[in-house]
Coordinates of C-alpha atoms and ligand atoms in Angstrom, one line a residue:
X1 CA 119.8 131.7 89.3
X2 CA 117.1 134.4 89.8
X3 CA 114.3 133.3 92.1
X4 CA 110.8 134.5 91.2
X5 CA 108.3 135.0 94.1
X6 CA 104.8 134.7 92.6
X7 CA 101.2 134.6 93.8
X8 CA 99.5 131.4 92.5
X9 CA 97.5 132.9 89.6
X10 CA 96.4 130.5 86.9
X11 CA 99.3 131.7 84.8
X12 CA 101.9 131.3 87.6
X13 CA 100.5 127.8 88.3
X14 CA 100.8 126.8 84.7
X15 CA 104.4 128.0 84.5
X16 CA 105.2 126.2 87.8
X17 CA 103.8 123.0 86.4
X18 CA 105.9 123.4 83.3
X19 CA 109.0 124.0 85.4
X20 CA 108.3 120.8 87.3
X21 CA 107.7 118.8 84.1
X22 CA 111.0 120.1 82.7
X23 CA 113.0 118.9 85.7
X24 CA 113.1 122.1 87.8
X25 CA 112.4 122.7 91.5
X26 CA 109.6 124.9 92.8
X27 CA 108.8 126.2 96.3
X28 CA 105.1 125.9 97.2
X29 CA 102.7 126.2 100.1
X30 CA 100.9 123.2 101.8
X31 CA 98.7 123.1 104.8
X32 CA 101.6 121.9 106.9
X33 CA 104.8 123.8 105.9
X34 CA 106.2 125.1 102.5
X35 CA 107.6 122.3 100.3
X36 CA 110.4 122.2 97.7
X37 CA 108.9 120.1 94.9
X38 CA 110.3 118.2 91.9
X39 CA 109.0 115.5 89.6
X40 CA 109.3 112.4 91.7
X41 CA 109.8 110.2 88.7
X42 CA 112.8 112.2 87.4
X43 CA 116.0 111.3 89.3
X44 CA 117.9 114.3 88.1
X45 CA 115.2 116.7 89.2
X46 CA 115.0 115.0 92.6
X47 CA 118.8 115.4 92.9
X48 CA 118.3 119.2 92.6
X49 CA 116.1 119.2 95.8
X50 CA 118.9 117.5 97.8
X51 CA 121.4 120.1 96.3
X52 CA 119.2 123.2 97.0
X53 CA 118.6 122.0 100.7
X54 CA 122.0 120.6 101.4
X55 CA 120.0 117.5 102.5
X56 CA 121.8 114.3 103.4
X57 CA 121.3 111.7 100.6
X58 CA 120.1 109.0 103.1
X59 CA 117.0 111.1 104.2
X60 CA 114.1 110.0 101.9
X61 CA 111.5 112.4 100.5
X62 CA 107.7 112.3 100.7
X63 CA 105.9 112.0 97.4
X64 CA 102.8 114.2 97.0
X65 CA 99.8 113.2 94.9
X66 CA 96.6 115.2 94.1
X67 CA 94.1 112.4 94.0
X68 CA 93.6 108.6 94.7
X69 CA 94.5 107.8 91.0
X70 CA 98.0 109.0 91.7
X71 CA 98.7 106.2 94.3
X72 CA 98.7 103.0 92.2
X73 CA 101.8 103.7 90.1
X74 CA 103.9 104.4 93.2
X75 CA 103.2 101.4 95.3
X76 CA 104.0 97.6 95.0
X77 CA 100.6 96.2 96.1
X78 CA 97.1 97.2 97.0
X79 CA 96.8 99.3 100.2
X80 CA 95.8 97.1 103.2
X81 CA 92.6 97.8 105.2
X82 CA 94.5 99.9 107.8
X83 CA 95.9 102.1 105.0
X84 CA 92.5 102.3 103.3
X85 CA 90.8 103.4 106.5
X86 CA 93.4 106.1 107.2
X87 CA 93.4 107.4 103.6
X88 CA 89.6 107.6 103.6
X89 CA 89.6 109.5 106.9
X90 CA 92.5 111.9 106.5
X91 CA 93.4 112.4 102.7
X92 CA 93.6 115.0 101.5
X93 CA 95.4 116.3 104.7
X94 CA 98.5 116.3 106.9
X95 CA 99.0 112.5 107.0
X96 CA 101.9 110.6 105.3
X97 CA 101.7 106.9 104.9
X98 CA 104.6 104.5 104.2
X99 CA 104.0 101.9 101.5
X100 CA 106.1 99.2 99.8
X101 CA 107.4 101.0 96.7
X102 CA 106.9 100.2 93.0
X103 CA 109.9 99.8 90.7
X104 CA 108.9 103.1 89.0
X105 CA 109.9 105.2 92.0
X106 CA 113.6 106.2 91.7
X107 CA 115.8 105.0 94.5
X108 CA 117.0 108.6 95.0
X109 CA 113.5 109.6 96.2
X110 CA 113.4 106.8 98.9
X111 CA 117.1 107.0 99.7
X112 CA 117.4 103.3 98.7
X113 CA 114.6 102.1 101.0
X114 CA 112.1 99.6 99.5
X115 CA 109.3 101.7 100.9
X116 CA 107.9 105.1 99.8
X117 CA 106.3 107.8 101.9
X118 CA 103.1 109.3 100.2
X119 CA 100.8 112.2 101.1
X120 CA 97.9 113.9 99.5
X121 CA 98.0 117.6 100.6
X122 CA 94.7 119.5 101.0
X123 CA 96.1 123.0 100.3
X124 CA 94.4 124.3 97.2
X125 CA 97.7 125.6 95.8
X126 CA 99.5 122.3 96.4
X127 CA 96.6 120.5 94.7
X128 CA 96.6 122.9 91.8
X129 CA 100.4 122.6 91.3
X130 CA 100.4 118.8 91.3
X131 CA 97.6 118.8 88.8
X132 CA 99.3 121.4 86.6
X133 CA 102.5 119.3 86.7
X134 CA 100.7 116.1 85.8
X135 CA 103.4 114.1 87.8
X136 CA 103.8 113.0 91.4
X137 CA 105.8 115.7 93.3
X138 CA 108.6 114.7 95.7
X139 CA 108.8 117.4 98.3
X140 CA 110.6 117.9 101.6
X141 CA 110.2 121.1 103.6
X142 CA 111.6 124.1 101.8
X143 CA 114.3 125.0 104.3
X144 CA 118.1 124.6 104.1
X145 CA 118.8 121.3 105.8
X146 CA 118.8 121.6 109.7
X147 CA 117.0 125.0 109.8
X148 CA 113.4 125.6 111.0
X149 CA 110.9 124.6 108.4
X150 CA 109.4 127.6 106.4
X151 CA 105.7 128.5 107.1
X152 CA 105.6 131.7 104.9
X153 CA 106.9 132.4 101.4
X154 CA 109.3 134.9 102.9
X155 CA 110.8 132.2 105.0
X156 CA 111.3 130.1 101.9
X157 CA 113.0 133.0 100.1
X158 CA 115.3 133.5 103.1
X159 CA 116.7 130.0 102.6
X160 CA 116.3 129.5 98.9
X161 CA 116.9 132.8 97.1
X162 CA 119.1 132.1 94.1
X163 CA 118.8 128.3 94.6
X164 CA 115.4 127.7 92.9
X165 CA 113.7 129.4 89.9
X166 CA 110.2 129.9 91.5
X167 CA 108.4 130.1 94.8
X168 CA 104.6 130.3 95.0
X169 CA 103.3 132.5 97.8
X170 CA 100.1 131.0 99.3
X171 CA 100.3 132.9 102.6
X172 CA 101.1 131.4 106.0
X173 CA 100.6 127.7 106.5
X174 CA 97.5 126.6 108.6
X175 CA 99.1 123.7 110.6
X176 CA 102.6 124.9 110.8
X177 CA 104.3 121.6 111.6
X178 CA 105.0 118.8 109.1
X179 CA 102.7 115.9 108.3
X180 CA 102.2 112.9 110.7
X181 CA 104.3 110.0 109.2
X182 CA 102.7 106.6 109.8
X183 CA 104.3 103.2 109.2
X184 CA 101.8 100.4 108.5
X185 CA 104.2 97.5 108.3
X186 CA 103.5 96.2 111.8
X187 CA 100.4 95.0 113.7
X188 CA 99.2 98.5 114.6
X189 CA 99.9 101.8 112.8
X190 CA 103.1 103.4 114.2
X191 CA 103.7 107.2 114.2
X192 CA 107.3 107.7 113.1
X193 CA 106.9 111.5 113.2
X194 CA 104.0 113.3 114.9
X195 CA 102.2 116.1 113.0
X196 CA 98.9 117.6 112.1
X197 CA 96.9 114.4 112.5
X198 CA 97.0 113.3 116.1
X199 CA 97.3 109.9 117.8
X200 CA 93.6 110.2 119.0
X201 CA 92.4 110.9 115.4
X202 CA 94.3 107.9 114.1
X203 CA 93.0 105.7 116.9
X204 CA 89.4 106.8 116.1
X205 CA 89.7 104.9 112.8
X206 CA 92.4 102.3 113.3
X207 CA 92.1 100.9 116.9
X208 CA 95.5 101.1 118.6
X209 CA 98.4 103.3 117.4
X210 CA 102.0 103.2 118.6
X211 CA 104.3 106.2 119.0
X212 CA 107.9 105.4 117.9
X213 CA 110.4 105.8 120.8
X214 CA 112.5 108.2 118.7
X215 CA 109.6 110.8 118.7
X216 CA 110.4 112.2 122.1
X217 CA 113.8 110.6 122.9
X218 CA 117.3 111.0 121.6
X219 CA 118.7 108.1 119.6
X220 CA 121.0 105.8 121.4
X221 CA 124.6 105.3 120.3
X222 CA 124.5 103.5 116.9
X223 CA 120.7 103.2 116.9
X224 CA 119.1 103.3 113.5
X225 CA 115.8 105.2 113.4
X226 CA 112.8 103.8 111.4
X227 CA 112.4 107.3 110.0
X228 CA 115.9 108.2 108.7
X229 CA 115.2 112.0 109.2
X230 CA 115.0 111.5 112.9
X231 CA 118.8 111.1 113.3
X232 CA 119.7 114.6 112.2
X233 CA 119.9 117.9 114.1
X234 CA 116.8 119.6 112.9
X235 CA 114.6 122.7 113.0
X236 CA 117.4 124.6 114.7
X237 CA 117.9 128.4 114.6
X238 CA 121.3 130.0 115.1
X239 CA 120.6 130.8 118.8
X240 CA 120.8 128.0 121.4
X241 CA 117.4 126.7 122.3
X242 CA 116.4 125.3 125.7
X243 CA 112.9 123.9 126.4
X244 CA 111.3 124.4 129.9
X245 CA 108.6 122.0 131.2
X246 CA 106.7 121.5 134.4
X247 CA 105.1 123.7 137.0
X248 CA 108.2 125.9 137.6
X249 CA 108.5 126.8 133.9
X250 CA 108.0 130.5 134.3
X251 CA 110.2 130.8 137.4
X252 CA 113.0 128.8 135.7
X253 CA 112.8 130.8 132.5
X254 CA 113.0 134.1 134.4
X255 CA 116.0 132.9 136.4
X256 CA 117.9 131.8 133.3
X257 CA 116.9 134.9 131.3
X258 CA 118.1 137.3 134.0
X259 CA 121.5 135.5 134.2
X260 CA 122.0 135.3 130.4
X261 CA 123.0 138.1 128.0
X262 CA 121.0 138.5 124.8
X263 CA 118.3 136.0 125.6
X264 CA 114.7 135.7 124.2
X265 CA 111.7 134.0 125.6
X266 CA 109.1 132.1 123.5
X267 CA 105.9 131.8 125.6
X268 CA 102.2 131.1 125.6
X269 CA 100.2 134.3 125.2
X270 CA 98.7 133.9 128.7
X271 CA 102.1 133.8 130.3
X272 CA 103.5 137.0 128.7
X273 CA 102.5 139.2 131.7
X274 CA 104.7 137.1 134.1
X275 CA 107.8 138.0 132.1
X276 CA 107.2 141.8 132.4
X277 CA 109.6 143.8 130.2
X278 CA 111.8 140.9 129.2
X279 CA 112.1 140.3 125.5
X280 CA 109.4 137.8 124.4
X281 CA 107.7 136.3 121.3
X282 CA 104.1 135.0 121.8
X283 CA 103.5 131.4 120.6
X284 CA 99.7 131.9 120.8
X285 CA 97.1 130.5 123.2
X286 CA 97.2 126.7 122.8
X287 CA 99.0 123.7 121.3
X288 CA 97.5 124.3 117.9
X289 CA 98.6 127.9 117.7
X290 CA 102.0 126.9 119.1
X291 CA 102.3 124.5 116.1
X292 CA 101.3 127.2 113.7
X293 CA 103.7 129.8 115.2
X294 CA 106.7 127.8 116.4
X295 CA 108.9 127.7 113.2
X296 CA 108.3 131.3 112.4
X297 CA 109.1 132.3 115.9
X298 CA 112.4 130.4 115.8
X299 CA 113.3 132.2 112.6
X300 CA 112.2 135.5 114.1
X301 CA 114.6 134.8 117.0
X302 CA 117.5 134.6 114.5
X303 CA 116.3 137.8 112.8
X304 CA 116.4 139.5 116.3
X305 CA 119.9 138.1 116.8
X306 CA 119.1 136.3 120.0
X307 CA 122.0 134.1 121.3
X308 CA 119.9 132.1 123.7
X309 CA 116.2 131.1 123.2
X310 CA 114.2 130.0 126.2
X311 CA 111.0 128.3 125.1
X312 CA 108.0 127.1 127.1
X313 CA 107.0 123.5 126.4
X314 CA 103.5 122.1 126.1
X315 CA 101.9 118.8 127.2
X316 CA 102.9 116.3 124.5
X317 CA 99.3 115.3 123.6
X318 CA 97.3 116.1 120.5
X319 CA 99.3 118.4 118.3
X320 CA 101.4 119.2 121.4
X321 CA 103.2 115.9 120.6
X322 CA 104.4 117.3 117.3
X323 CA 105.3 120.6 118.9
X324 CA 107.5 118.9 121.5
X325 CA 109.1 116.5 118.9
X326 CA 110.2 119.6 116.9
X327 CA 111.2 121.6 120.0
X328 CA 113.3 118.8 121.5
X329 CA 115.3 118.6 118.2
X330 CA 115.6 122.3 117.8
X331 CA 117.0 122.3 121.4
X332 CA 119.2 119.2 120.8
X333 CA 117.4 117.8 123.8
X334 CA 118.4 120.6 126.2
X335 CA 115.3 120.4 128.5
X336 CA 114.8 121.9 132.0
X337 CA 112.1 120.1 134.0
Ligands
LIG1 P1 110.5 116.2 105.3 O1 110.7 115.9 103.8 O2 111.5 117.3 105.8 O3 109.1 116.5 105.6 O4 110.9 114.9 106.0 C1 110.3 113.7 105.6 C2 110.3 112.7 106.7 O5 109.7 111.5 106.2 C3 111.7 112.4 107.2 O6 111.7 112.3 108.6 C4 111.9 111.0 106.6 O7 112.8 110.2 107.3 C5 110.5 110.4 106.5 N1 110.4 109.4 105.5 C6 110.3 109.6 104.2 N2 110.3 108.4 103.5 C7 110.3 107.4 104.4 C8 110.2 106.0 104.4 N3 110.2 105.3 103.2 N4 110.3 105.3 105.5 C9 110.3 106.0 106.7 N5 110.4 107.3 106.8 C10 110.4 108.0 105.7
LIG2 MG1 112.1 118.9 106.8

């Protein structure tokens, strides 16, 4: 299959919408990362997402809608007050909510679960694509399963060339890490996966908010995560990643770098001078820019052929929680304190 890489002109959007309606898969930008979309109501189309990504069949997809009218057909009952408050505050935006699913949503989308994950993206191209398609769009991140998520159209092409008919190029993604996934089935909202919307933002509209244990910890033997995606090796480049935290971070990274052939350092901008002439990629100046730069930096590390990637950690608060959740998985929990 030939993959077309197109800017989102009105013509390209109309064709992309047609492709989705006819059961094809399209790569497209969102404010979080690039997604790989298909008609969520078409089981055969959704199957093509799993095939293109090599995604395990028991990892459910997020369904994307353009406006509030898109919600009712997908869910079993009216959203409760917690859900309403979060939707009013953060939709459209990088927040995914888990609802009891309606019978209309194919089991393939939810990996057999009786709940469905739903998000309303704010990116104008994502919005325009869903409207052009006229159907809800099931979309995971547009990477081959296990690889870092794509935050530019070139990253998508790197993984999906020849596997999908079209990729829309909307430039680099603003947030850079995936949406915050929130489960509302308990007393308080529970973050299953941290992302662009922070715990503090959720607590500002919904009183308390819990962070699932699996967010920063490896799963125990036989433990079943509430978010099925948490059990897989994730976001990993080819090089071996180690995360460094605490006050001796720079010293420990330098010691490891100097003892390791073909290593690469991912560091905050302000720390670059400490590393001298050692090979570094900047992650920017704060947790927000780390989120925006992390996945691209991990992919860049592979393009540079680094065997060992030594990465500075960040305090796991605000968007820093999402950064550390992704980094720990990219590093398979290799952490030096
Ligand atoms: P991705 O598609 O790569 O952004 O990953 C979607 C994430 O949402 C995965 O971690 C899934 O496990 C999670 N997810 C999707 N649907 C559900 C659901 N019904 N219940 C819990 N987690 C879900
Ligand atoms: Mg993903």
